[in-house]
XYZ file of C-alpha atoms in Angstrom:
537
model
C -18.315 15.427 -26.489
C -16.644 13.096 -23.991
C -17.992 9.551 -23.733
C -19.703 8.299 -20.617
C -17.085 8.085 -17.865
C -16.621 4.373 -17.360
C -13.446 2.463 -17.787
C -12.600 -1.147 -18.148
C -9.304 -1.531 -19.857
C -10.402 -4.454 -21.968
C -13.309 -2.598 -23.516
C -12.858 -0.977 -26.907
C -11.837 2.653 -26.857
C -14.471 5.043 -28.187
C -13.481 6.670 -31.483
C -10.241 4.734 -31.428
C -9.874 5.023 -35.176
C -10.172 8.816 -35.148
C -8.137 11.669 -33.786
C -9.905 11.189 -30.464
C -7.406 8.484 -29.564
C -4.495 10.865 -30.038
C -6.280 13.784 -28.355
C -6.851 11.948 -25.095
C -4.874 9.673 -22.838
C -1.107 9.203 -22.868
C 1.272 10.914 -20.500
C -0.739 14.148 -20.387
C -3.722 12.431 -18.783
C -1.553 10.027 -16.781
C 0.403 12.868 -15.192
C -2.874 14.590 -14.363
C -4.072 11.438 -12.584
C -0.713 10.975 -10.859
C -1.095 14.442 -9.313
C -4.504 13.412 -7.971
C -2.939 10.364 -6.356
C -0.105 12.510 -5.006
C -2.683 14.630 -3.158
C -4.556 11.551 -1.895
C -1.357 9.947 -0.605
C -0.493 13.171 1.199
C -3.849 12.979 2.940
C -3.502 9.277 3.774
C 0.057 9.399 5.113
C -0.702 12.668 6.830
C -2.845 10.699 9.279
C -1.440 7.142 9.110
C 2.282 7.809 9.597
C 1.885 9.247 13.094
C -1.260 7.380 14.118
C 0.510 5.303 16.769
C 1.591 8.541 18.500
C -2.046 9.674 18.674
C -3.175 6.337 20.110
C -0.443 6.127 22.742
C -0.693 9.881 23.388
C -4.136 11.565 23.485
C -6.035 8.254 23.542
C -3.729 6.719 26.170
C -3.430 3.196 24.702
C -0.539 0.840 25.430
C 2.231 0.273 22.873
C 1.083 -3.260 22.033
C -2.609 -2.289 21.783
C -1.818 0.777 19.669
C 0.472 -1.127 17.302
C -2.138 -3.872 16.881
C -4.883 -1.281 16.295
C -2.860 0.568 13.649
C -2.017 -2.710 11.916
C -5.678 -3.770 11.956
C -6.764 -0.453 10.454
C -4.019 -0.593 7.834
C -5.093 -4.137 7.039
C -8.693 -3.057 6.537
C -7.578 -0.110 4.385
C -5.591 -2.490 2.184
C -8.182 -5.286 2.011
C -11.283 -3.211 1.317
C -10.005 -2.199 -2.173
C -10.956 -5.736 -3.246
C -14.572 -4.695 -2.678
C -14.098 -1.263 -4.221
C -12.452 -2.718 -7.329
C -15.227 -5.286 -7.729
C -17.863 -2.547 -7.549
C -15.951 -0.439 -10.077
C -15.411 -3.305 -12.514
C -18.993 -4.521 -12.136
C -21.198 -1.426 -12.030
C -19.886 2.091 -11.516
C -16.746 2.111 -13.623
C -13.484 3.565 -12.383
C -14.257 7.226 -12.964
C -17.529 7.257 -10.997
C -16.036 5.105 -8.241
C -13.149 7.559 -7.819
C -15.539 10.498 -7.505
C -17.854 8.738 -5.022
C -14.932 7.467 -2.942
C -13.350 10.919 -2.837
C -16.528 12.404 -1.379
C -16.587 9.731 1.357
C -12.875 10.263 1.930
C -13.402 13.973 2.587
C -16.268 13.176 4.971
C -14.109 10.705 6.914
C -11.201 13.122 7.243
C -13.588 15.888 8.287
C -15.080 13.720 11.032
C -11.573 12.702 12.110
C -10.695 16.374 12.504
C -13.891 16.911 14.491
C -13.099 13.954 16.768
C -9.819 15.570 17.823
C -11.813 18.560 19.094
C -13.278 16.319 21.815
C -9.859 16.344 23.460
C -9.410 18.366 26.582
C -7.151 21.452 26.189
C -4.339 19.731 28.073
C -4.463 16.570 26.020
C -4.326 18.455 22.719
C -0.594 18.776 23.215
C -0.180 15.486 25.051
C 2.951 13.789 23.787
C 4.297 10.304 24.180
C 7.212 9.991 26.545
C 10.526 8.530 25.548
C 9.468 5.075 26.496
C 6.309 5.111 28.568
C 2.597 5.206 28.043
C 0.776 8.528 28.120
C -1.736 9.228 30.865
C -3.776 11.634 28.716
C -7.495 11.422 29.394
C -9.852 10.185 26.699
C -13.562 9.514 26.853
C -15.334 6.504 25.389
C -17.291 8.875 23.128
C -14.100 10.420 21.801
C -12.541 7.010 21.184
C -15.638 5.602 19.461
C -16.083 8.687 17.268
C -12.406 8.583 16.354
C -12.478 4.940 15.248
C -15.710 5.370 13.269
C -14.120 8.289 11.416
C -10.884 6.380 10.903
C -12.604 3.354 9.389
C -14.719 5.584 7.148
C -11.417 6.770 5.660
C -10.404 3.135 5.144
C -13.744 2.379 3.462
C -13.466 5.442 1.212
C -9.954 4.465 0.184
C -11.292 1.097 -0.992
C -12.677 2.633 -4.147
C -10.078 5.327 -4.632
C -6.813 3.428 -4.360
C -7.183 0.623 -6.971
C -9.274 2.626 -9.427
C -7.075 5.706 -9.708
C -4.004 3.641 -10.524
C -5.861 1.403 -12.978
C -7.482 4.465 -14.552
C -4.021 5.968 -14.987
C -2.712 2.788 -16.620
C -5.767 2.807 -18.906
C -4.476 6.010 -20.489
C -1.904 3.894 -22.362
C -2.998 1.593 -25.178
C -1.530 -1.863 -24.559
C -1.784 -2.661 -28.299
C 0.395 0.311 -29.247
C 4.155 -0.547 -28.969
C 5.145 2.943 -27.827
C 2.321 3.352 -25.313
C 2.802 -0.193 -24.048
C 6.426 0.600 -23.188
C 5.321 3.851 -21.540
C 2.877 1.936 -19.349
C 5.697 -0.017 -17.699
C 7.502 3.255 -16.993
C 4.218 4.697 -15.704
C 4.206 2.286 -12.751
C 7.728 3.444 -11.771
C 6.917 7.152 -11.935
C 3.567 6.583 -10.273
C 5.379 5.175 -7.259
C 7.911 8.017 -7.452
C 5.086 10.567 -7.194
C 3.233 8.917 -4.326
C 6.477 8.303 -2.420
C 7.533 11.939 -2.771
C 4.092 13.009 -1.559
C 4.196 10.608 1.385
C 7.659 11.855 2.344
C 6.548 15.492 2.396
C 3.368 14.567 4.290
C 5.282 12.672 6.968
C 7.831 15.466 7.437
C 5.274 18.260 7.698
C 2.295 16.623 9.365
C 4.240 14.728 12.037
C 5.742 18.030 13.178
C 2.362 19.792 13.141
C 0.699 16.958 15.062
C 3.461 16.680 17.679
C 4.090 20.402 18.169
C 1.014 22.396 17.079
C -2.275 20.473 17.354
C -3.912 17.266 16.237
C -6.915 19.198 14.935
C -4.754 21.024 12.414
C -2.801 17.827 11.801
C -5.993 16.068 10.658
C -7.590 19.151 9.067
C -4.829 19.797 6.516
C -5.153 16.289 4.943
C -8.911 16.880 4.676
C -8.307 20.112 2.744
C -5.727 18.442 0.510
C -8.191 15.679 -0.325
C -10.830 18.232 -1.274
C -8.340 19.826 -3.667
C -7.576 16.370 -5.122
C -11.228 15.855 -6.023
C -11.428 19.268 -7.694
C -8.238 18.520 -9.652
C -9.565 15.170 -10.811
C -12.837 16.666 -12.046
C -11.005 19.438 -13.920
C -9.128 16.829 -15.943
C -12.217 14.937 -17.137
C -12.029 16.154 -20.737
C -8.446 14.912 -21.131
C -9.081 11.341 -19.995
C -9.331 8.353 -22.270
C -12.544 6.471 -21.528
C -13.611 3.086 -22.807
C -16.931 2.033 -24.239
C -19.176 0.937 -21.382
C -21.287 -1.234 -23.632
C -19.195 -4.189 -22.524
C -19.688 -3.455 -18.870
C -22.838 -4.729 -17.270
C -23.069 -8.456 -17.127
C -19.970 -9.306 -19.207
C -17.818 -6.862 -17.247
C -19.215 -7.815 -13.874
C -16.914 -9.565 -11.463
C -19.896 -11.256 -9.838
C -21.497 -12.279 -13.140
C -18.243 -13.788 -14.331
C -17.766 -15.629 -11.044
C -21.271 -17.124 -11.320
C -20.672 -18.148 -14.916
C -17.350 -19.731 -13.999
C -19.101 -22.094 -11.592
C -21.690 -22.852 -14.270
C -18.853 -23.601 -16.659
C -17.413 -26.183 -14.303
C -20.824 -27.830 -13.827
C -21.829 -27.774 -17.469
C -19.298 -29.963 -19.254
C -19.348 -30.924 -22.909
C -22.071 -33.434 -23.990
C -19.716 -36.404 -23.687
C -18.740 -35.378 -20.171
C -15.210 -34.518 -21.206
C -13.420 -31.227 -21.427
C -15.161 -28.067 -22.475
C -15.353 -27.776 -26.246
C -14.470 -24.673 -28.177
C -17.693 -23.694 -29.923
C -20.967 -21.985 -29.118
C -21.844 -21.780 -25.452
C -18.964 -24.043 -24.544
C -16.506 -21.570 -26.054
C -17.563 -18.953 -23.511
C -17.388 -21.538 -20.748
C -13.869 -22.467 -21.838
C -12.819 -18.813 -21.654
C -14.294 -18.488 -18.167
C -12.629 -21.691 -17.032
C -9.323 -20.420 -18.374
C -9.770 -17.259 -16.318
C -10.261 -19.379 -13.205
C -7.094 -21.313 -13.970
C -5.278 -18.007 -14.477
C -6.462 -16.694 -11.129
C -5.523 -19.975 -9.458
C -1.991 -19.648 -10.829
C -1.696 -16.217 -9.215
C -2.625 -17.485 -5.755
C 0.739 -19.110 -4.820
C 2.598 -15.935 -5.813
C 0.133 -13.853 -3.792
C 0.465 -16.116 -0.743
C 4.264 -16.118 -0.967
C 4.263 -12.296 -0.751
C 2.195 -12.006 2.450
C 5.128 -11.810 4.869
C 6.347 -8.769 2.966
C 3.143 -7.070 4.073
C 4.115 -7.820 7.688
C 7.508 -6.163 7.213
C 5.862 -3.186 5.508
C 3.621 -2.674 8.570
C 6.515 -2.062 10.982
C 7.653 1.330 9.676
C 4.678 3.434 10.917
C 4.315 1.459 14.152
C 7.200 -0.182 16.016
C 9.943 1.619 14.088
C 8.306 4.894 15.137
C 8.039 3.878 18.811
C 11.672 2.753 18.688
C 12.750 6.142 17.293
C 10.884 7.977 20.078
C 13.349 6.645 22.670
C 16.518 7.910 20.943
C 18.371 11.218 20.893
C 16.470 13.111 18.177
C 18.290 16.445 18.382
C 19.747 17.950 15.207
C 23.312 18.871 16.084
C 23.542 21.135 19.117
C 20.165 22.800 18.456
C 17.060 22.323 20.554
C 15.046 21.150 17.542
C 14.072 17.482 17.737
C 13.052 15.359 14.777
C 9.522 13.926 15.287
C 9.757 10.116 15.561
C 7.351 9.558 12.656
C 9.448 11.870 10.452
C 12.059 9.108 10.216
C 9.773 7.582 7.596
C 10.995 10.386 5.324
C 14.192 8.395 4.856
C 12.082 5.556 3.520
C 10.477 7.955 1.047
C 13.796 9.506 0.003
C 15.205 6.028 -0.549
C 12.224 5.143 -2.741
C 12.555 8.322 -4.813
C 16.278 7.773 -5.460
C 15.848 4.063 -6.174
C 12.990 4.651 -8.631
C 15.188 7.010 -10.660
C 18.167 4.641 -10.532
C 15.977 1.671 -11.422
C 14.236 3.333 -14.360
C 17.237 5.210 -15.782
C 20.202 2.989 -14.899
C 19.285 -0.568 -13.933
C 16.652 -1.188 -16.613
C 18.784 -0.029 -19.597
C 21.810 -2.005 -18.397
C 19.787 -5.125 -17.575
C 17.959 -4.855 -20.921
C 21.269 -5.159 -22.780
C 22.178 -8.258 -20.773
C 18.851 -10.093 -20.609
C 17.114 -8.869 -23.769
C 13.955 -8.329 -21.714
C 12.210 -5.009 -22.466
C 11.702 -4.271 -18.750
C 15.290 -5.228 -17.876
C 14.314 -7.950 -15.422
C 11.049 -9.836 -15.200
C 8.263 -8.770 -12.865
C 8.773 -11.844 -10.679
C 12.530 -11.298 -10.484
C 11.853 -7.734 -9.396
C 9.523 -8.858 -6.600
C 12.007 -11.462 -5.357
C 14.851 -8.921 -5.246
C 12.731 -6.694 -3.036
C 12.033 -9.566 -0.646
C 15.769 -10.138 -0.233
C 16.247 -6.435 0.548
C 13.419 -6.598 3.122
C 15.205 -9.494 4.820
C 18.361 -7.374 4.985
C 16.354 -4.482 6.494
C 15.051 -6.736 9.274
C 18.536 -8.027 10.090
C 19.806 -4.443 10.352
C 16.792 -3.446 12.490
C 17.550 -6.326 14.851
C 21.189 -5.269 15.257
C 20.239 -1.609 15.815
C 17.687 -2.543 18.476
C 20.239 -4.763 20.239
C 22.622 -1.803 20.331
C 19.858 0.488 21.621
C 19.088 -1.875 24.493
C 22.786 -2.132 25.269
C 23.114 1.674 25.304
C 20.159 1.912 27.707
C 21.774 -0.606 30.066
C 25.184 1.110 29.943
C 23.589 4.487 30.697
C 21.535 3.072 33.564
C 18.212 4.252 32.110
C 16.539 0.863 31.655
C 14.038 1.640 34.401
C 13.683 5.319 33.514
C 11.152 5.231 30.659
C 11.119 9.020 30.202
C 14.890 9.200 29.776
C 16.399 9.573 26.314
C 18.672 6.672 25.399
C 22.135 8.128 24.632
C 22.178 6.867 21.066
C 21.713 8.950 17.938
C 18.560 8.621 15.873
C 20.720 8.297 12.754
C 21.469 4.675 13.654
C 17.998 3.832 12.365
C 18.503 5.355 8.911
C 19.917 2.171 7.245
C 16.837 0.065 8.023
C 14.571 2.725 6.505
C 16.785 3.048 3.410
C 16.842 -0.721 2.843
C 13.081 -0.967 3.324
C 12.561 1.856 0.821
C 14.698 0.077 -1.763
C 12.736 -3.114 -1.105
C 9.472 -1.255 -1.781
C 10.700 -0.104 -5.201
C 11.315 -3.690 -6.228
C 8.552 -5.625 -4.491
C 5.616 -3.206 -4.307
C 6.029 -1.734 -7.789
C 6.690 -5.214 -9.139
C 3.486 -6.513 -7.551
C 1.497 -3.586 -8.946
C 2.611 -4.307 -12.499
C 2.424 -8.100 -12.103
C -1.141 -8.310 -10.786
C -2.384 -5.614 -13.186
C -0.764 -7.354 -16.145
C -1.702 -10.934 -15.301
C -5.364 -10.408 -14.398
C -8.069 -10.966 -17.060
C -8.833 -7.829 -19.054
C -12.185 -7.207 -17.356
C -10.680 -7.331 -13.869
C -7.752 -4.912 -13.990
C -8.918 -2.880 -10.980
C -9.283 -6.129 -9.060
C -5.701 -6.982 -9.991
C -4.388 -3.841 -8.311
C -6.653 -4.494 -5.341
C -5.100 -7.964 -5.131
C -1.675 -6.382 -4.730
C -3.060 -4.109 -2.000
C -4.551 -7.125 -0.254
C -1.007 -8.426 0.279
C -0.374 -5.393 2.460
C -3.784 -5.806 4.093
C -3.365 -9.450 5.046
C 0.216 -8.704 6.092
C -1.026 -5.985 8.454
C -3.602 -8.364 9.941
C -0.875 -10.981 10.434
C 1.310 -8.358 12.118
C -1.577 -7.326 14.390
C -2.196 -10.968 15.312
C 1.493 -11.657 15.981
C 1.878 -8.582 18.203
C -1.261 -9.372 20.219
C -0.386 -13.074 20.564
C 3.258 -12.485 21.505
C 2.258 -9.727 23.916
C -0.174 -12.100 25.645
C 2.285 -14.987 25.824
C 5.235 -12.948 27.086
C 3.105 -11.194 29.746
C 1.892 -14.525 31.109
C 2.818 -15.316 34.726
C 4.044 -11.790 35.348
C 6.579 -11.767 32.510
C 7.694 -8.708 30.555
C 6.158 -8.193 27.141
C 8.379 -7.883 24.083
C 6.338 -4.730 23.397
C 6.410 -3.278 26.925
C 5.410 0.373 27.199
C 8.927 0.882 28.522
C 10.736 -0.347 25.414
C 13.997 -0.545 27.378
C 12.443 -3.540 29.152
C 10.957 -4.962 25.960
C 12.519 -6.994 23.197
C 11.735 -5.595 19.784
C 14.983 -7.237 18.675
C 13.428 -10.677 19.262
C 10.382 -9.678 17.215
C 12.474 -8.358 14.318
C 14.574 -11.529 14.394
C 11.409 -13.653 14.264
C 10.181 -11.674 11.254
C 13.569 -12.103 9.565
C 13.376 -15.882 9.962
C 9.823 -15.973 8.595
C 10.819 -13.722 5.678
C 13.706 -16.060 4.805
C 11.271 -18.987 4.660
C 8.876 -16.891 2.581
C 11.640 -16.055 0.109
C 12.410 -19.740 -0.378
C 8.723 -20.479 -1.025
C 8.516 -17.557 -3.442
C 11.520 -18.766 -5.421
C 9.925 -22.193 -5.718
C 6.572 -20.923 -7.014
C 7.949 -18.187 -9.266
C 10.333 -20.609 -10.984
C 7.392 -22.566 -12.399
C 5.113 -19.627 -13.172
C 4.235 -19.107 -16.843
C 3.077 -15.630 -17.856
C -0.381 -15.580 -19.375
C 0.832 -13.890 -22.552
C 3.969 -12.512 -24.136
C 4.611 -9.409 -22.043
C 8.314 -9.221 -22.616
C 8.990 -11.103 -19.397
C 11.105 -14.185 -19.667
C 12.026 -16.682 -16.977
């Protein structure tokens, strides 16, 4: 009989000394959980990748307002997992949190589908022009219902996203040499699976949404998410659960936080440092956890600008692509602007395979590190690639503006700029490669370096980098839009992008990313891993 579904990776495994340990967990269960996440990512990217087209199309918002709104929603979706992880680690456990979140997720997607039915028949097919703002009608009721549904999806994801990945990592025993090595590979193949799913979702759903209907475009992700929940429940008997006797107060994020403050107030009898016996031993452990979390903060802060770069692909990159010649050869078929994100996904898939099968074995022979390069070195490499992506994006946008001027279509927002869409492929490829290094590196780093009771919170901490980065991007776009419009000026994010200056914005982000990389190198050079994980400086 399976134990009570609750998982905290630091808790002792039930029946660990029996055949139960060998009968559950490992790659069989991990692959099962990966497939659940594959379905969830299809649902998420099925709505998020083309969201800016819906806002500037059927809802009739301006480019700047839509980009800021998408960034704000993405930020909330990435920050809320901190709450979801805390609830999972404190009370529900990962398994129950995943189930509850999945139910809310399905409700949110269902309401989102329903909200699209408020559209008038003409606005169902309303498309964004090459450079201008749509005049599609939208009611305040439709807009309000849409945003309520959208943020319900973000709230539901808060429990699903960190817990599913942590639950998957829990299927490998960190004390077993073979399973410990497999866990590092798990993070690579996890990202491979979700990236492949996101790529397929973007390619299919962006076409459906732009050419068939938004109702179907939102309804398919809802159905996929329902199937994900069924798949997850079917795999229950294969999962490796941990004894929940240690959850409750000792496993509670909030209990431990309260006790940490007590530990700082209640010093040893002589007023000195905490002593290592009795009650003070527990206080010393809690204080050490605080110091460990404090050491993570500079690394976390130095990664925030990467979250800003990450936010550009589904927003401004997509608007930029909408102005270009999107025909395939001499055919009439046009690539949906959001489908360009497929190149990001393809880049990730190829780079994951090359990283896991080529780079790691070669680097391992040179460095002697089991993972080839350290987690922090991996993150830093990705930041450098993100900087390169921004430089390329700046040059491509400068060429696009030049092509618009040469063709005399600067003041013709509906005209297609005579420049092939393929010019944008390099920036997507570089950004995809950066994700493989930085995002996967952050996942493993924050999971590995968090205290044992707070593993879900560690993965939520990595997600919060993307969340805060999206909020920063939203703030920058709104602030720059306001400043550049002042006194009758032209916004960098003008609805007619031929009059805007996305190249200035990309260049600004490149400069900020360069400064961030310098700060990251400074903090990572002095970071000491909390235990021997095979990572060396």
